[in-house]
Amino acid sequence: MYTRLGGDLMTDRRRTGFVYVFALIAAMLVPGAAYATLADPGPYAPGRTTVTVTRANGSTFTAVLHYPATAAGVDAPFDPAGAPYPAVSFGHGFLQSVSVYRSTLEHLSTHGYLVIASESESGLFPSHGNFATDISRCLTWLEDRNADPASFLFGRVDTDAFGLSGHSMGGGASILAAAQDPRVRALANLAAANTNPSAVNAMANVTIPSRLIAGDSDGITPVENHGVLMYNNATCPRQLPIIIGGFHCGFTDSAGLFCDSGGISRAEQLAITRRLLTEFFDLHLKGDQSLWGVVWGPGATQQPDTQMTLDARALITTDDAQIDAPIGGAATAHLVLETLSGGGGAYTLFVEPEAATAGWTVALSTDAIVVAVGEGAPFGLEIGAPAGALPGEGASWIVSARRDADAATRAWVRIAATATGAPACPGDANGDGVVDFNDLAAVLGDFGLSGPGLQGDVNADGVVNFDDLALVLSNFGQSC
């Protein structure tokens, strides 16, 4: 299975600090309710229309525009409520009609995207280079409509939030387009095929976050001959999510001639595809930071339907992934943010609670850091254990570094702390800083019991007995 985090796929590159997922992350890192619905339609109705795009040389081609509408259908009324909308230009596969991708393109439109799909280069001898140019030209068409007072898209296109996608030949062409179009902020394609000129080679010139979605049962563009090579040649933040049982034609709404099959149904694969596209574009084009955990963070490798390989081109290393913190005191975890080629620059640091952090305190030594490619920048995380903590109690956090260049890609590490030493306030069973009748009641209520986590076990020996009662009585009335 392909499960490495960072480095080229199918290599044995190991780096201190690459942390594999230990457990399902807390809701704020894996927003379960929102995440579960991303494969379902969004709040808008899907509208579509056919438009004519003019090339730089004056020739034209048609494209299908999918957009948020107030009612579903062809030429349905546009819904301006959520404008300006981000936009995605999509490239069809070899000899494929744009219509076979309708469910996926409509899905994105229901989530508040303008999706434009060129109908050019649909013949037996397509020019991949020209197709890539047409895919980019569709974005120019949107820019022009956004500036045209007579257009229904006037002022309603977020021209700073352009993405690219495509399937098979169109996936490869989307890479060619991404390598030469500086307006594009994110790339997420489907079973991308190598092209002429080479999409594998072009990946070296792609600088934006890229998600190369594939299927492990693809019989037309096997992932090891296409997606893996593209991933390995990339120096941008990169991902290779491989759908388990996914097949080449499973990305289309219906099968054509010479189609393959896989280990899951077409409906299952399309649902996974909708989720993978929507979460990636929502983070990178809409800036929905609640999704970072499932796109780049601990949740990215937790989906049972997908084998994920990813590399944010940055990593946080530490020898303090597990640290002891004195009860009532503090300890500092020392971390280093390192970057690889394509990942240098400014980063913003975050710390988010993962588990059982009530009463614990954390503070980063800085919230912003700049690191050159191939170098490391140190920072610290001060962790304070509450005075009422018992020896052995623990807490954990996710520390992440978000790349300022795209305000989405993150490196992360898990830091766990364990409270050590004697309780800072002997006899204070409930940790409120005062030894009083509440603490006496806690001891008497648990008296004679044994086991972990008993509130009345003030000396933390695993048994509530006269020793605990003596601690309460000898310190009764004291505050700390």
GROMACS .gro file of C-alpha atoms in nm, residues 293-472:
model
  180
  293GLY     CA    1  -0.700   1.828   0.877
  294VAL     CA    2  -0.860   1.600   0.617
  295VAL     CA    3  -0.666   1.744   0.324
  296TRP     CA    4  -0.312   1.779   0.465
  297GLY     CA    5  -0.341   1.683   0.830
  298PRO     CA    6  -0.396   1.370   1.039
  299GLY     CA    7  -0.726   1.286   0.872
  300ALA     CA    8  -0.577   1.275   0.521
  301THR     CA    9  -0.465   0.915   0.563
  302GLN     CA   10  -0.763   0.797   0.765
  303GLN     CA   11  -1.012   0.730   0.485
  304PRO     CA   12  -1.063   0.353   0.436
  305ASP     CA   13  -1.155   0.396   0.068
  306THR     CA   14  -0.831   0.570  -0.029
  307GLN     CA   15  -0.457   0.509  -0.003
  308MET     CA   16  -0.299   0.850   0.043
  309THR     CA   17   0.058   0.957  -0.021
  310LEU     CA   18   0.134   1.322   0.042
  311ASP     CA   19   0.420   1.564   0.076
  312ALA     CA   20   0.366   1.925   0.185
  313ARG     CA   21   0.728   2.010   0.093
  314ALA     CA   22   0.778   2.100   0.457
  315LEU     CA   23   0.796   1.899   0.776
  316ILE     CA   24   0.813   1.963   1.147
  317THR     CA   25   1.078   1.758   1.323
  318THR     CA   26   1.120   1.711   1.696
  319ASP     CA   27   1.276   1.488   1.957
  320ASP     CA   28   0.999   1.593   2.196
  321ALA     CA   29   0.695   1.425   2.044
  322GLN     CA   30   0.637   1.285   2.394
  323ILE     CA   31   0.736   1.519   2.676
  324ASP     CA   32   0.701   1.524   3.055
  325ALA     CA   33   0.556   1.836   3.217
  326PRO     CA   34   0.584   1.890   3.594
  327ILE     CA   35   0.251   1.923   3.773
  328GLY     CA   36   0.187   2.293   3.827
  329GLY     CA   37   0.485   2.376   3.607
  330ALA     CA   38   0.584   2.385   3.243
  331ALA     CA   39   0.812   2.214   2.993
  332THR     CA   40   0.915   2.317   2.643
  333ALA     CA   41   0.902   2.098   2.334
  334HIS     CA   42   1.168   2.199   2.083
  335LEU     CA   43   1.066   2.178   1.718
  336VAL     CA   44   1.219   2.262   1.380
  337LEU     CA   45   1.035   2.354   1.061
  338GLU     CA   46   1.225   2.221   0.761
  339THR     CA   47   1.143   2.279   0.395
  340LEU     CA   48   1.224   2.098   0.074
  341SER     CA   49   1.252   2.240  -0.277
  342GLY     CA   50   0.928   2.417  -0.361
  343GLY     CA   51   0.842   2.473   0.004
  344GLY     CA   52   1.054   2.763   0.126
  345GLY     CA   53   0.917   3.094   0.246
  346ALA     CA   54   0.690   3.225   0.519
  347TYR     CA   55   0.472   3.006   0.739
  348THR     CA   56   0.212   3.069   1.007
  349LEU     CA   57   0.219   2.839   1.310
  350PHE     CA   58  -0.082   2.692   1.488
  351VAL     CA   59  -0.142   2.467   1.787
  352GLU     CA   60  -0.477   2.290   1.827
  353PRO     CA   61  -0.592   2.057   2.106
  354GLU     CA   62  -0.629   1.692   2.023
  355ALA     CA   63  -0.721   1.509   2.342
  356ALA     CA   64  -0.786   1.567   2.715
  357THR     CA   65  -0.640   1.917   2.735
  358ALA     CA   66  -0.866   2.074   3.001
  359GLY     CA   67  -0.658   2.284   3.237
  360TRP     CA   68  -0.340   2.244   3.033
  361THR     CA   69  -0.181   2.550   2.875
  362VAL     CA   70   0.023   2.579   2.557
  363ALA     CA   71   0.207   2.870   2.400
  364LEU     CA   72   0.413   2.886   2.081
  365SER     CA   73   0.736   3.082   2.095
  366THR     CA   74   0.629   3.254   1.772
  367ASP     CA   75   0.329   3.244   1.543
  368ALA     CA   76   0.520   3.322   1.223
  369ILE     CA   77   0.838   3.182   1.078
  370VAL     CA   78   1.042   3.217   0.760
  371VAL     CA   79   1.260   2.932   0.640
  372ALA     CA   80   1.478   2.898   0.332
  373VAL     CA   81   1.461   2.592   0.110
  374GLY     CA   82   1.667   2.308   0.252
  375GLU     CA   83   1.711   2.477   0.588
  376GLY     CA   84   1.540   2.457   0.924
  377ALA     CA   85   1.394   2.717   1.157
  378PRO     CA   86   1.357   2.630   1.527
  379PHE     CA   87   1.065   2.720   1.749
  380GLY     CA   88   0.924   2.604   2.078
  381LEU     CA   89   0.598   2.497   2.237
  382GLU     CA   90   0.569   2.563   2.611
  383ILE     CA   91   0.332   2.318   2.780
  384GLY     CA   92   0.193   2.377   3.126
  385ALA     CA   93   0.043   2.096   3.336
  386PRO     CA   94  -0.242   2.206   3.566
  387ALA     CA   95  -0.178   2.219   3.939
  388GLY     CA   96  -0.460   1.972   3.993
  389ALA     CA   97  -0.325   1.713   3.751
  390LEU     CA   98  -0.244   1.367   3.875
  391PRO     CA   99   0.083   1.197   3.787
  392GLY     CA  100   0.049   1.014   3.457
  393GLU     CA  101  -0.236   1.226   3.323
  394GLY     CA  102  -0.174   1.336   2.967
  395ALA     CA  103  -0.282   1.565   2.687
  396SER     CA  104  -0.191   1.609   2.323
  397TRP     CA  105  -0.193   1.875   2.053
  398ILE     CA  106  -0.142   1.909   1.680
  399VAL     CA  107   0.120   2.167   1.588
  400SER     CA  108   0.103   2.278   1.226
  401ALA     CA  109   0.282   2.518   0.993
  402ARG     CA  110   0.067   2.670   0.718
  403ARG     CA  111   0.239   2.789   0.404
  404ASP     CA  112   0.162   3.159   0.351
  405ALA     CA  113   0.207   3.132  -0.027
  406ASP     CA  114  -0.118   2.936  -0.063
  407ALA     CA  115  -0.266   2.982   0.288
  408ALA     CA  116  -0.368   2.616   0.290
  409THR     CA  117  -0.084   2.361   0.269
  410ARG     CA  118   0.040   2.249   0.610
  411ALA     CA  119   0.307   2.038   0.773
  412TRP     CA  120   0.216   1.901   1.114
  413VAL     CA  121   0.332   1.700   1.411
  414ARG     CA  122   0.162   1.555   1.717
  415ILE     CA  123   0.296   1.657   2.059
  416ALA     CA  124   0.187   1.465   2.370
  417ALA     CA  125   0.263   1.558   2.731
  418THR     CA  126   0.244   1.362   3.056
  419ALA     CA  127   0.208   1.521   3.399
  420THR     CA  128   0.489   1.418   3.633
  421GLY     CA  129   0.581   1.469   3.998
  422ALA     CA  130   0.373   1.501   4.312
  423PRO     CA  131   0.046   1.692   4.298
  424ALA     CA  132   0.112   2.063   4.343
  425CYS     CA  133  -0.164   2.087   4.604
  426PRO     CA  134  -0.173   1.772   4.822
  427GLY     CA  135  -0.526   1.687   4.924
  428ASP     CA  136  -0.693   1.895   4.649
  429ALA     CA  137  -0.888   1.609   4.493
  430ASN     CA  138  -1.099   1.820   4.256
  431GLY     CA  139  -0.818   2.052   4.146
  432ASP     CA  140  -0.997   2.378   4.232
  433GLY     CA  141  -0.701   2.511   4.429
  434VAL     CA  142  -0.860   2.476   4.776
  435VAL     CA  143  -0.865   2.177   5.011
  436ASP     CA  144  -1.217   2.175   5.154
  437PHE     CA  145  -1.526   1.965   5.216
  438ASN     CA  146  -1.562   1.898   4.843
  439ASP     CA  147  -1.230   1.717   4.847
  440LEU     CA  148  -1.326   1.530   5.164
  441ALA     CA  149  -1.649   1.422   4.995
  442ALA     CA  150  -1.453   1.299   4.692
  443VAL     CA  151  -1.230   1.081   4.910
  444LEU     CA  152  -1.518   0.944   5.116
  445GLY     CA  153  -1.722   0.880   4.802
  446ASP     CA  154  -1.443   0.670   4.648
  447PHE     CA  155  -1.320   0.520   4.976
  448GLY     CA  156  -1.216   0.159   4.936
  449LEU     CA  157  -1.215   0.169   4.559
  450SER     CA  158  -0.911   0.099   4.344
  451GLY     CA  159  -0.823   0.170   3.985
  452PRO     CA  160  -0.705   0.450   3.757
  453GLY     CA  161  -0.861   0.795   3.742
  454LEU     CA  162  -1.043   0.797   4.079
  455GLN     CA  163  -1.094   1.154   4.198
  456GLY     CA  164  -1.054   1.054   4.561
  457ASP     CA  165  -0.712   0.898   4.497
  458VAL     CA  166  -0.526   1.218   4.584
  459ASN     CA  167  -0.188   1.049   4.624
  460ALA     CA  168  -0.230   0.868   4.289
  461ASP     CA  169  -0.135   0.524   4.424
  462GLY     CA  170  -0.434   0.354   4.266
  463VAL     CA  171  -0.627   0.299   4.592
  464VAL     CA  172  -0.853   0.535   4.788
  465ASN     CA  173  -0.774   0.470   5.153
  466PHE     CA  174  -0.672   0.633   5.481
  467ASP     CA  175  -0.357   0.776   5.318
  468ASP     CA  176  -0.575   0.989   5.091
  469LEU     CA  177  -0.799   1.087   5.381
  470ALA     CA  178  -0.493   1.191   5.582
  471LEU     CA  179  -0.373   1.416   5.298
  472VAL     CA  180  -0.707   1.596   5.287
   0.00000   0.00000   0.00000
